[in-house]
Amino acid sequence: PICWDHVKCNYQNVAQGVVFREFLGLGYDFLAGELTSEQAGVVRHELSLATTQMWSIGLDALRSASTDTSNWCPTHMMHLLINTLAIEGEEGYDPTLLPRIEAGYERFLTIGLTRDGATFEGMGKDSVLSEVLLILARRGSVLPTLTNVVGHVRNFYFAVTSPLGWTSQAGNPAGAFTWDEMLGGVQEPSRYADVAVIKHLYPDDPVIDFVFMAEMGNLTRLRDFNIRFPYSGMDFLHRAISARDWAGAGTNTSFDVLQAGLASLPSANLTHFFGTRGLLTARSDWTPTSMQLLFQPRNVIGGHDQLDRTKIGLAAGGRWWFPYRPVDQPATAASVIYVNGRGPSTIPAAIKAVYTSGDSGIATFATSDATITYSREFASGVGTEPAGFVPNDFFLDPAPEPAFARLPYSDQPNWLTSCYTQNNVSVLNASTQVSRAYRTVGMVRGTAGSPKCSKTAYVLVIDDYAKADGASALFTWRALLAPDLNASNISCSGSQCVLTDTLPAADGVNPYRMAPAAGARLLVRQLRPLPSLAFGVSYAHTEHDNIITTIACLDANVTATAAGFVTLLFPLEVGEPLPTTEWTGSGVKVTTASGCVDTLSLVSDPTHPFDRVELSRAAA
């Protein structure tokens, strides 16, 4: 029988430290032939105690928006899988555990891994642990064929792969992917064997080849497999096996060549929207200096997150301007709107619209509603109320099924034990309570073949915030800056700032800067006239591992009962003149130095109280 005592039979608490994750099982598999019968018996007995009737998070759990989603689910199930199969058919083997693990893993892959391949939890912590899929597949499992499993690499990894490639930071390929949340940031490499395993299963997919080449550092450092943060002790084994088993036409093609080839690949979309995570990614083209935008309202709770819902990230000209930062990012240094000095809570922000505009859909925009995200926060103690909002409240396309999407967060089962306990309550935050908090973010691309507009690429950010009580408040438009940017290389005048790259030639180490030479710039301009608007650079300080870090941010401040920021983010090549802009009262006209003329009109959304962007580009 299964032991339901979550204390006495909890693998993590009673067995993980004894068998050291899956290492005892691996050791027994590799060395059993070298052990005496007495030694083998001792090890087999320990493995039996660590697996028989054992329970772990993810096993026998209810399907819900809170269970089956933690990074502990695949991690601990993988430990149990290795350790039980090490003694399969031998004395002490528990034959009931394997089907429980496969059922638990199926729940994780269909809930913890969203339908479009994105992770439910923070990208810096989560993983599919695809090596488990290989083991289960050898026993007849079809889990490796799930569309969201291959989509985890083909869609999700692909969407967050940096155009800059990789660096050799700390001896590991880094900077290839932009992870959000705790332990994320643009300087972190792929942590797991997911890409290598999926590449092994799908050897001739050019998109997967591109992601694989980024993860493997363009095959320049074959010994430097990242095991710095291994939840899985098998990571380095699977990386090594996959690295020695390169197959497929694109495997030995360089990262730059693969990236350029994506331009002629119909399935290589420049824009991705992950509706069950709340993430929009967009690129201007398939060059190393292309603009890359990330906008993350984050419409699910998820673990290991930070106070930065609705944040943006921006790269252009061969470098990061507004990057994601890892665990050292303080709560006051995110690329979001701050109300009276405070940003959003960890309550999800809703997705209200995703749409294209202009001929051939050259612009893509998404709108979030973070009203509840600023007005309330998860808390405990006096003044709390049950979190009565439901997962469907935050999705662009609410789903009738599964049933838990209609269940209030306050009534969702406990994420660890799967028991029904009221584990989500929230409290009103008067200082940041707002009556509206809409953010619309989008990228406008060039027109292929146009002599005036082919290279056009910029981002528009529209924020419409109002204090709930009608009182005056300090609204701050803030962008987290890359470490080399500060007041010395940022020039502000009135409603605009110009950020300039002053670093020397790329050294292959700095993950924020891979351009060949200095001089790239970024124009940040507030387009809507706002009284008393003031730009400036602010600094935040954080301490992690006894290291104090100073982080610079670009701020635009307005004190009013409401704030309607309309912000242009325009990358500039070396020597390129600034674009001219004209606020029309209902939108803006943007004219580039090459003569490309765009009119962006703000029109009322037919359903919600925010404006949509309609783009019209003059014939070029």
mmCIF file of N, CA and C in Angstrom, residues 352-448:
data_model
loop_
_atom_site.group_PDB
_atom_site.id
_atom_site.type_symbol
_atom_site.label_atom_id
_atom_site.label_comp_id
_atom_site.label_asym_id
_atom_site.label_seq_id
_atom_site.Cartn_x
_atom_site.Cartn_y
_atom_site.Cartn_z
ATOM 1 N N LYS A 352 -5.089 40.934 -21.870
ATOM 2 C CA LYS A 352 -6.365 41.400 -22.409
ATOM 3 C C LYS A 352 -6.406 41.435 -23.928
ATOM 4 N N ALA A 353 -5.262 41.545 -24.570
ATOM 5 C CA ALA A 353 -5.272 41.610 -26.038
ATOM 6 C C ALA A 353 -3.899 41.263 -26.580
ATOM 7 N N VAL A 354 -3.871 40.577 -27.703
ATOM 8 C CA VAL A 354 -2.661 40.336 -28.493
ATOM 9 C C VAL A 354 -3.085 40.458 -29.956
ATOM 10 N N TYR A 355 -2.415 41.320 -30.714
ATOM 11 C CA TYR A 355 -2.877 41.572 -32.078
ATOM 12 C C TYR A 355 -1.734 42.110 -32.936
ATOM 13 N N THR A 356 -1.916 42.019 -34.231
ATOM 14 C CA THR A 356 -0.973 42.586 -35.185
ATOM 15 C C THR A 356 -1.591 43.837 -35.802
ATOM 16 N N SER A 357 -0.736 44.666 -36.372
ATOM 17 C CA SER A 357 -1.191 45.900 -36.991
ATOM 18 C C SER A 357 -0.274 46.242 -38.153
ATOM 19 N N GLY A 358 -0.786 47.024 -39.097
ATOM 20 C CA GLY A 358 0.003 47.392 -40.260
ATOM 21 C C GLY A 358 -0.055 46.341 -41.345
ATOM 22 N N ASP A 359 0.392 46.696 -42.530
ATOM 23 C CA ASP A 359 0.408 45.766 -43.652
ATOM 24 C C ASP A 359 1.276 44.562 -43.340
ATOM 25 N N SER A 360 0.751 43.387 -43.641
ATOM 26 C CA SER A 360 1.474 42.121 -43.420
ATOM 27 C C SER A 360 1.829 41.901 -41.960
ATOM 28 N N GLY A 361 1.110 42.575 -41.054
ATOM 29 C CA GLY A 361 1.349 42.362 -39.626
ATOM 30 C C GLY A 361 2.737 42.738 -39.182
ATOM 31 N N ILE A 362 3.258 43.880 -39.670
ATOM 32 C CA ILE A 362 4.634 44.265 -39.343
ATOM 33 C C ILE A 362 4.771 44.716 -37.896
ATOM 34 N N ALA A 363 3.672 44.900 -37.189
ATOM 35 C CA ALA A 363 3.723 45.270 -35.776
ATOM 36 C C ALA A 363 2.892 44.280 -34.963
ATOM 37 N N THR A 364 3.375 43.937 -33.790
ATOM 38 C CA THR A 364 2.656 43.059 -32.875
ATOM 39 C C THR A 364 2.598 43.718 -31.512
ATOM 40 N N PHE A 365 1.394 43.742 -30.905
ATOM 41 C CA PHE A 365 1.201 44.369 -29.605
ATOM 42 C C PHE A 365 0.470 43.420 -28.667
ATOM 43 N N ALA A 366 0.736 43.582 -27.380
ATOM 44 C CA ALA A 366 0.008 42.855 -26.330
ATOM 45 C C ALA A 366 -0.325 43.834 -25.223
ATOM 46 N N THR A 367 -1.489 43.648 -24.594
ATOM 47 C CA THR A 367 -1.934 44.524 -23.514
ATOM 48 C C THR A 367 -2.208 43.702 -22.265
ATOM 49 N N SER A 368 -1.703 44.175 -21.142
ATOM 50 C CA SER A 368 -1.935 43.524 -19.853
ATOM 51 C C SER A 368 -2.766 44.428 -18.951
ATOM 52 N N ASP A 369 -3.471 43.822 -18.026
ATOM 53 C CA ASP A 369 -4.230 44.529 -16.996
ATOM 54 C C ASP A 369 -3.689 44.078 -15.641
ATOM 55 N N ALA A 370 -2.972 44.968 -14.978
ATOM 56 C CA ALA A 370 -2.354 44.640 -13.693
ATOM 57 C C ALA A 370 -3.028 45.375 -12.544
ATOM 58 N N THR A 371 -4.308 45.706 -12.686
ATOM 59 C CA THR A 371 -5.009 46.460 -11.646
ATOM 60 C C THR A 371 -4.967 45.729 -10.314
ATOM 61 N N ILE A 372 -5.321 44.431 -10.307
ATOM 62 C CA ILE A 372 -5.307 43.681 -9.055
ATOM 63 C C ILE A 372 -3.879 43.397 -8.610
ATOM 64 N N THR A 373 -2.962 43.321 -9.549
ATOM 65 C CA THR A 373 -1.558 43.034 -9.241
ATOM 66 C C THR A 373 -0.937 44.148 -8.404
ATOM 67 N N TYR A 374 -1.334 45.397 -8.673
ATOM 68 C CA TYR A 374 -0.850 46.534 -7.886
ATOM 69 C C TYR A 374 -1.704 46.766 -6.641
ATOM 70 N N SER A 375 -2.991 46.461 -6.716
ATOM 71 C CA SER A 375 -3.907 46.821 -5.630
ATOM 72 C C SER A 375 -3.862 45.846 -4.467
ATOM 73 N N ARG A 376 -3.508 44.589 -4.744
ATOM 74 C CA ARG A 376 -3.488 43.584 -3.677
ATOM 75 C C ARG A 376 -2.177 42.812 -3.738
ATOM 76 N N GLU A 377 -1.856 42.125 -2.663
ATOM 77 C CA GLU A 377 -0.678 41.269 -2.628
ATOM 78 C C GLU A 377 -0.960 40.064 -1.762
ATOM 79 N N PHE A 378 -0.317 38.949 -2.088
ATOM 80 C CA PHE A 378 -0.434 37.766 -1.246
ATOM 81 C C PHE A 378 0.208 38.067 0.098
ATOM 82 N N ALA A 379 -0.479 37.696 1.160
ATOM 83 C CA ALA A 379 0.016 38.004 2.501
ATOM 84 C C ALA A 379 -0.654 37.068 3.493
ATOM 85 N N SER A 380 -0.296 37.196 4.727
ATOM 86 C CA SER A 380 -0.922 36.444 5.801
ATOM 87 C C SER A 380 -1.106 37.380 6.994
ATOM 88 N N GLY A 381 -2.065 37.038 7.841
ATOM 89 C CA GLY A 381 -2.266 37.843 9.036
ATOM 90 C C GLY A 381 -3.514 38.701 8.957
ATOM 91 N N VAL A 382 -3.490 39.807 9.684
ATOM 92 C CA VAL A 382 -4.653 40.667 9.824
ATOM 93 C C VAL A 382 -5.003 41.337 8.487
ATOM 94 N N GLY A 383 -6.300 41.405 8.193
ATOM 95 C CA GLY A 383 -6.769 42.112 7.012
ATOM 96 C C GLY A 383 -6.774 41.315 5.732
ATOM 97 N N THR A 384 -6.452 40.049 5.800
ATOM 98 C CA THR A 384 -6.412 39.252 4.578
ATOM 99 C C THR A 384 -7.802 38.747 4.213
ATOM 100 N N GLU A 385 -7.965 38.457 2.933
ATOM 101 C CA GLU A 385 -9.187 37.891 2.407
ATOM 102 C C GLU A 385 -8.835 36.720 1.504
ATOM 103 N N PRO A 386 -9.737 35.756 1.366
ATOM 104 C CA PRO A 386 -9.458 34.660 0.428
ATOM 105 C C PRO A 386 -9.209 35.203 -0.979
ATOM 106 N N ALA A 387 -8.248 34.589 -1.665
ATOM 107 C CA ALA A 387 -7.927 34.998 -3.033
ATOM 108 C C ALA A 387 -9.001 34.439 -3.953
ATOM 109 N N GLY A 388 -10.065 35.210 -4.122
ATOM 110 C CA GLY A 388 -11.230 34.720 -4.849
ATOM 111 C C GLY A 388 -11.099 34.738 -6.351
ATOM 112 N N PHE A 389 -10.018 35.288 -6.892
ATOM 113 C CA PHE A 389 -9.837 35.290 -8.339
ATOM 114 C C PHE A 389 -9.450 33.892 -8.820
ATOM 115 N N VAL A 390 -9.804 33.585 -10.057
ATOM 116 C CA VAL A 390 -9.585 32.252 -10.610
ATOM 117 C C VAL A 390 -8.573 32.332 -11.739
ATOM 118 N N PRO A 391 -7.895 31.231 -12.081
ATOM 119 C CA PRO A 391 -6.907 31.271 -13.169
ATOM 120 C C PRO A 391 -7.461 31.835 -14.465
ATOM 121 N N ASN A 392 -8.706 31.518 -14.787
ATOM 122 C CA ASN A 392 -9.296 32.007 -16.038
ATOM 123 C C ASN A 392 -9.408 33.525 -16.090
ATOM 124 N N ASP A 393 -9.396 34.178 -14.945
ATOM 125 C CA ASP A 393 -9.485 35.640 -14.932
ATOM 126 C C ASP A 393 -8.300 36.289 -15.637
ATOM 127 N N PHE A 394 -7.202 35.566 -15.768
ATOM 128 C CA PHE A 394 -5.962 36.164 -16.258
ATOM 129 C C PHE A 394 -5.574 35.717 -17.662
ATOM 130 N N PHE A 395 -6.311 34.741 -18.215
ATOM 131 C CA PHE A 395 -5.978 34.227 -19.531
ATOM 132 C C PHE A 395 -6.671 35.029 -20.623
ATOM 133 N N LEU A 396 -5.999 35.171 -21.749
ATOM 134 C CA LEU A 396 -6.593 35.845 -22.891
ATOM 135 C C LEU A 396 -7.799 35.068 -23.403
ATOM 136 N N ASP A 397 -7.685 33.748 -23.437
ATOM 137 C CA ASP A 397 -8.772 32.874 -23.886
ATOM 138 C C ASP A 397 -9.119 31.919 -22.746
ATOM 139 N N PRO A 398 -10.029 32.319 -21.853
ATOM 140 C CA PRO A 398 -10.409 31.449 -20.733
ATOM 141 C C PRO A 398 -10.873 30.087 -21.225
ATOM 142 N N ALA A 399 -10.432 29.048 -20.545
ATOM 143 C CA ALA A 399 -10.731 27.691 -20.983
ATOM 144 C C ALA A 399 -11.816 27.067 -20.100
ATOM 145 N N PRO A 400 -12.824 26.438 -20.713
ATOM 146 C CA PRO A 400 -13.835 25.748 -19.904
ATOM 147 C C PRO A 400 -13.256 24.542 -19.177
ATOM 148 N N GLU A 401 -12.236 23.952 -19.744
ATOM 149 C CA GLU A 401 -11.548 22.820 -19.131
ATOM 150 C C GLU A 401 -10.049 23.104 -19.135
ATOM 151 N N PRO A 402 -9.310 22.604 -18.184
ATOM 152 C CA PRO A 402 -9.731 21.759 -17.064
ATOM 153 C C PRO A 402 -10.531 22.528 -16.022
ATOM 154 N N ALA A 403 -11.228 21.802 -15.192
ATOM 155 C CA ALA A 403 -12.134 22.413 -14.221
ATOM 156 C C ALA A 403 -11.409 23.333 -13.244
ATOM 157 N N PHE A 404 -10.136 22.999 -12.933
ATOM 158 C CA PHE A 404 -9.449 23.816 -11.932
ATOM 159 C C PHE A 404 -9.181 25.237 -12.424
ATOM 160 N N ALA A 405 -9.306 25.481 -13.745
ATOM 161 C CA ALA A 405 -9.119 26.844 -14.259
ATOM 162 C C ALA A 405 -10.242 27.764 -13.798
ATOM 163 N N ARG A 406 -11.351 27.168 -13.326
ATOM 164 C CA ARG A 406 -12.479 27.959 -12.844
ATOM 165 C C ARG A 406 -12.561 27.968 -11.322
ATOM 166 N N LEU A 407 -11.578 27.375 -10.658
ATOM 167 C CA LEU A 407 -11.582 27.269 -9.199
ATOM 168 C C LEU A 407 -10.775 28.409 -8.589
ATOM 169 N N PRO A 408 -11.341 29.153 -7.625
ATOM 170 C CA PRO A 408 -10.585 30.264 -7.011
ATOM 171 C C PRO A 408 -9.243 29.804 -6.462
ATOM 172 N N TYR A 409 -8.256 30.691 -6.550
ATOM 173 C CA TYR A 409 -6.930 30.345 -6.037
ATOM 174 C C TYR A 409 -6.980 29.997 -4.559
ATOM 175 N N SER A 410 -7.900 30.609 -3.823
ATOM 176 C CA SER A 410 -7.994 30.314 -2.395
ATOM 177 C C SER A 410 -8.425 28.881 -2.138
ATOM 178 N N ASP A 411 -9.066 28.255 -3.120
ATOM 179 C CA ASP A 411 -9.572 26.892 -2.951
ATOM 180 C C ASP A 411 -8.742 25.857 -3.689
ATOM 181 N N GLN A 412 -7.655 26.272 -4.303
ATOM 182 C CA GLN A 412 -6.793 25.309 -4.985
ATOM 183 C C GLN A 412 -6.082 24.441 -3.949
ATOM 184 N N PRO A 413 -5.810 23.171 -4.267
ATOM 185 C CA PRO A 413 -5.087 22.314 -3.325
ATOM 186 C C PRO A 413 -3.696 22.862 -3.011
ATOM 187 N N ASN A 414 -3.196 22.487 -1.870
ATOM 188 C CA ASN A 414 -1.856 22.912 -1.462
ATOM 189 C C ASN A 414 -0.826 22.394 -2.458
ATOM 190 N N TRP A 415 0.112 23.271 -2.843
ATOM 191 C CA TRP A 415 1.083 22.927 -3.895
ATOM 192 C C TRP A 415 1.964 21.742 -3.516
ATOM 193 N N LEU A 416 2.197 21.521 -2.224
ATOM 194 C CA LEU A 416 3.119 20.477 -1.792
ATOM 195 C C LEU A 416 2.389 19.185 -1.456
ATOM 196 N N THR A 417 1.359 19.285 -0.610
ATOM 197 C CA THR A 417 0.698 18.081 -0.112
ATOM 198 C C THR A 417 -0.486 17.653 -0.960
ATOM 199 N N SER A 418 -0.991 18.539 -1.819
ATOM 200 C CA SER A 418 -2.166 18.283 -2.650
ATOM 201 C C SER A 418 -3.440 18.205 -1.826
ATOM 202 N N CYS A 419 -3.379 18.645 -0.564
ATOM 203 C CA CYS A 419 -4.566 18.661 0.285
ATOM 204 C C CYS A 419 -5.323 19.972 0.082
ATOM 205 N N TYR A 420 -6.638 19.935 0.274
ATOM 206 C CA TYR A 420 -7.457 21.134 0.136
ATOM 207 C C TYR A 420 -7.371 21.958 1.414
ATOM 208 N N THR A 421 -6.581 22.987 1.373
ATOM 209 C CA THR A 421 -6.466 23.937 2.482
ATOM 210 C C THR A 421 -6.438 25.328 1.878
ATOM 211 N N GLN A 422 -7.006 26.278 2.571
ATOM 212 C CA GLN A 422 -7.018 27.646 2.056
ATOM 213 C C GLN A 422 -5.609 28.220 2.175
ATOM 214 N N ASN A 423 -4.860 28.130 1.088
ATOM 215 C CA ASN A 423 -3.445 28.500 1.165
ATOM 216 C C ASN A 423 -3.122 29.740 0.355
ATOM 217 N N ASN A 424 -4.130 30.445 -0.146
ATOM 218 C CA ASN A 424 -3.869 31.688 -0.868
ATOM 219 C C ASN A 424 -4.825 32.768 -0.376
ATOM 220 N N VAL A 425 -4.290 33.754 0.348
ATOM 221 C CA VAL A 425 -5.069 34.898 0.806
ATOM 222 C C VAL A 425 -4.318 36.157 0.400
ATOM 223 N N SER A 426 -5.038 37.253 0.255
ATOM 224 C CA SER A 426 -4.410 38.498 -0.175
ATOM 225 C C SER A 426 -4.887 39.641 0.695
ATOM 226 N N VAL A 427 -4.178 40.758 0.606
ATOM 227 C CA VAL A 427 -4.490 41.940 1.400
ATOM 228 C C VAL A 427 -4.419 43.164 0.487
ATOM 229 N N LEU A 428 -5.236 44.156 0.780
ATOM 230 C CA LEU A 428 -5.237 45.394 0.010
ATOM 231 C C LEU A 428 -4.000 46.211 0.332
ATOM 232 N N ASN A 429 -3.385 46.795 -0.717
ATOM 233 C CA ASN A 429 -2.226 47.667 -0.529
ATOM 234 C C ASN A 429 -2.645 49.077 -0.926
ATOM 235 N N ALA A 430 -2.968 49.904 0.064
ATOM 236 C CA ALA A 430 -3.541 51.224 -0.206
ATOM 237 C C ALA A 430 -2.585 52.134 -0.972
ATOM 238 N N SER A 431 -1.303 52.034 -0.736
ATOM 239 C CA SER A 431 -0.360 52.961 -1.373
ATOM 240 C C SER A 431 -0.250 52.737 -2.875
ATOM 241 N N THR A 432 -0.512 51.514 -3.323
ATOM 242 C CA THR A 432 -0.422 51.219 -4.754
ATOM 243 C C THR A 432 -1.770 50.819 -5.350
ATOM 244 N N GLN A 433 -2.851 50.997 -4.590
ATOM 245 C CA GLN A 433 -4.161 50.634 -5.114
ATOM 246 C C GLN A 433 -4.507 51.533 -6.296
ATOM 247 N N VAL A 434 -4.862 50.918 -7.406
ATOM 248 C CA VAL A 434 -5.147 51.665 -8.631
ATOM 249 C C VAL A 434 -6.525 51.287 -9.165
ATOM 250 N N SER A 435 -7.118 52.207 -9.912
ATOM 251 C CA SER A 435 -8.390 51.909 -10.574
ATOM 252 C C SER A 435 -8.162 51.326 -11.958
ATOM 253 N N ARG A 436 -6.975 51.545 -12.509
ATOM 254 C CA ARG A 436 -6.607 50.913 -13.771
ATOM 255 C C ARG A 436 -5.084 50.853 -13.864
ATOM 256 N N ALA A 437 -4.614 49.805 -14.540
ATOM 257 C CA ALA A 437 -3.170 49.622 -14.732
ATOM 258 C C ALA A 437 -2.958 48.816 -16.007
ATOM 259 N N TYR A 438 -3.088 49.492 -17.128
ATOM 260 C CA TYR A 438 -2.937 48.853 -18.427
ATOM 261 C C TYR A 438 -1.555 49.163 -19.003
ATOM 262 N N ARG A 439 -0.911 48.145 -19.511
ATOM 263 C CA ARG A 439 0.363 48.320 -20.219
ATOM 264 C C ARG A 439 0.263 47.622 -21.568
ATOM 265 N N THR A 440 0.526 48.370 -22.635
ATOM 266 C CA THR A 440 0.556 47.830 -23.996
ATOM 267 C C THR A 440 1.982 47.941 -24.522
ATOM 268 N N VAL A 441 2.520 46.832 -24.994
ATOM 269 C CA VAL A 441 3.897 46.792 -25.481
ATOM 270 C C VAL A 441 3.910 46.117 -26.846
ATOM 271 N N GLY A 442 4.650 46.679 -27.780
ATOM 272 C CA GLY A 442 4.732 46.060 -29.089
ATOM 273 C C GLY A 442 5.949 46.483 -29.874
ATOM 274 N N MET A 443 6.281 45.676 -30.870
ATOM 275 C CA MET A 443 7.410 45.958 -31.757
ATOM 276 C C MET A 443 6.902 46.265 -33.153
ATOM 277 N N VAL A 444 7.488 47.294 -33.763
ATOM 278 C CA VAL A 444 7.218 47.641 -35.158
ATOM 279 C C VAL A 444 8.453 47.285 -35.973
ATOM 280 N N ARG A 445 8.265 46.487 -37.030
ATOM 281 C CA ARG A 445 9.387 46.018 -37.847
ATOM 282 C C ARG A 445 9.451 46.744 -39.176
ATOM 283 N N GLY A 446 10.520 46.459 -39.898
ATOM 284 C CA GLY A 446 10.710 47.043 -41.205
ATOM 285 C C GLY A 446 9.859 46.371 -42.269
ATOM 286 N N THR A 447 9.787 47.025 -43.421
ATOM 287 C CA THR A 447 9.090 46.476 -44.576
ATOM 288 C C THR A 447 10.123 45.890 -45.531
ATOM 289 N N ALA A 448 10.052 44.604 -45.755
ATOM 290 C CA ALA A 448 11.040 43.929 -46.597
ATOM 291 C C ALA A 448 11.085 44.548 -47.989
#
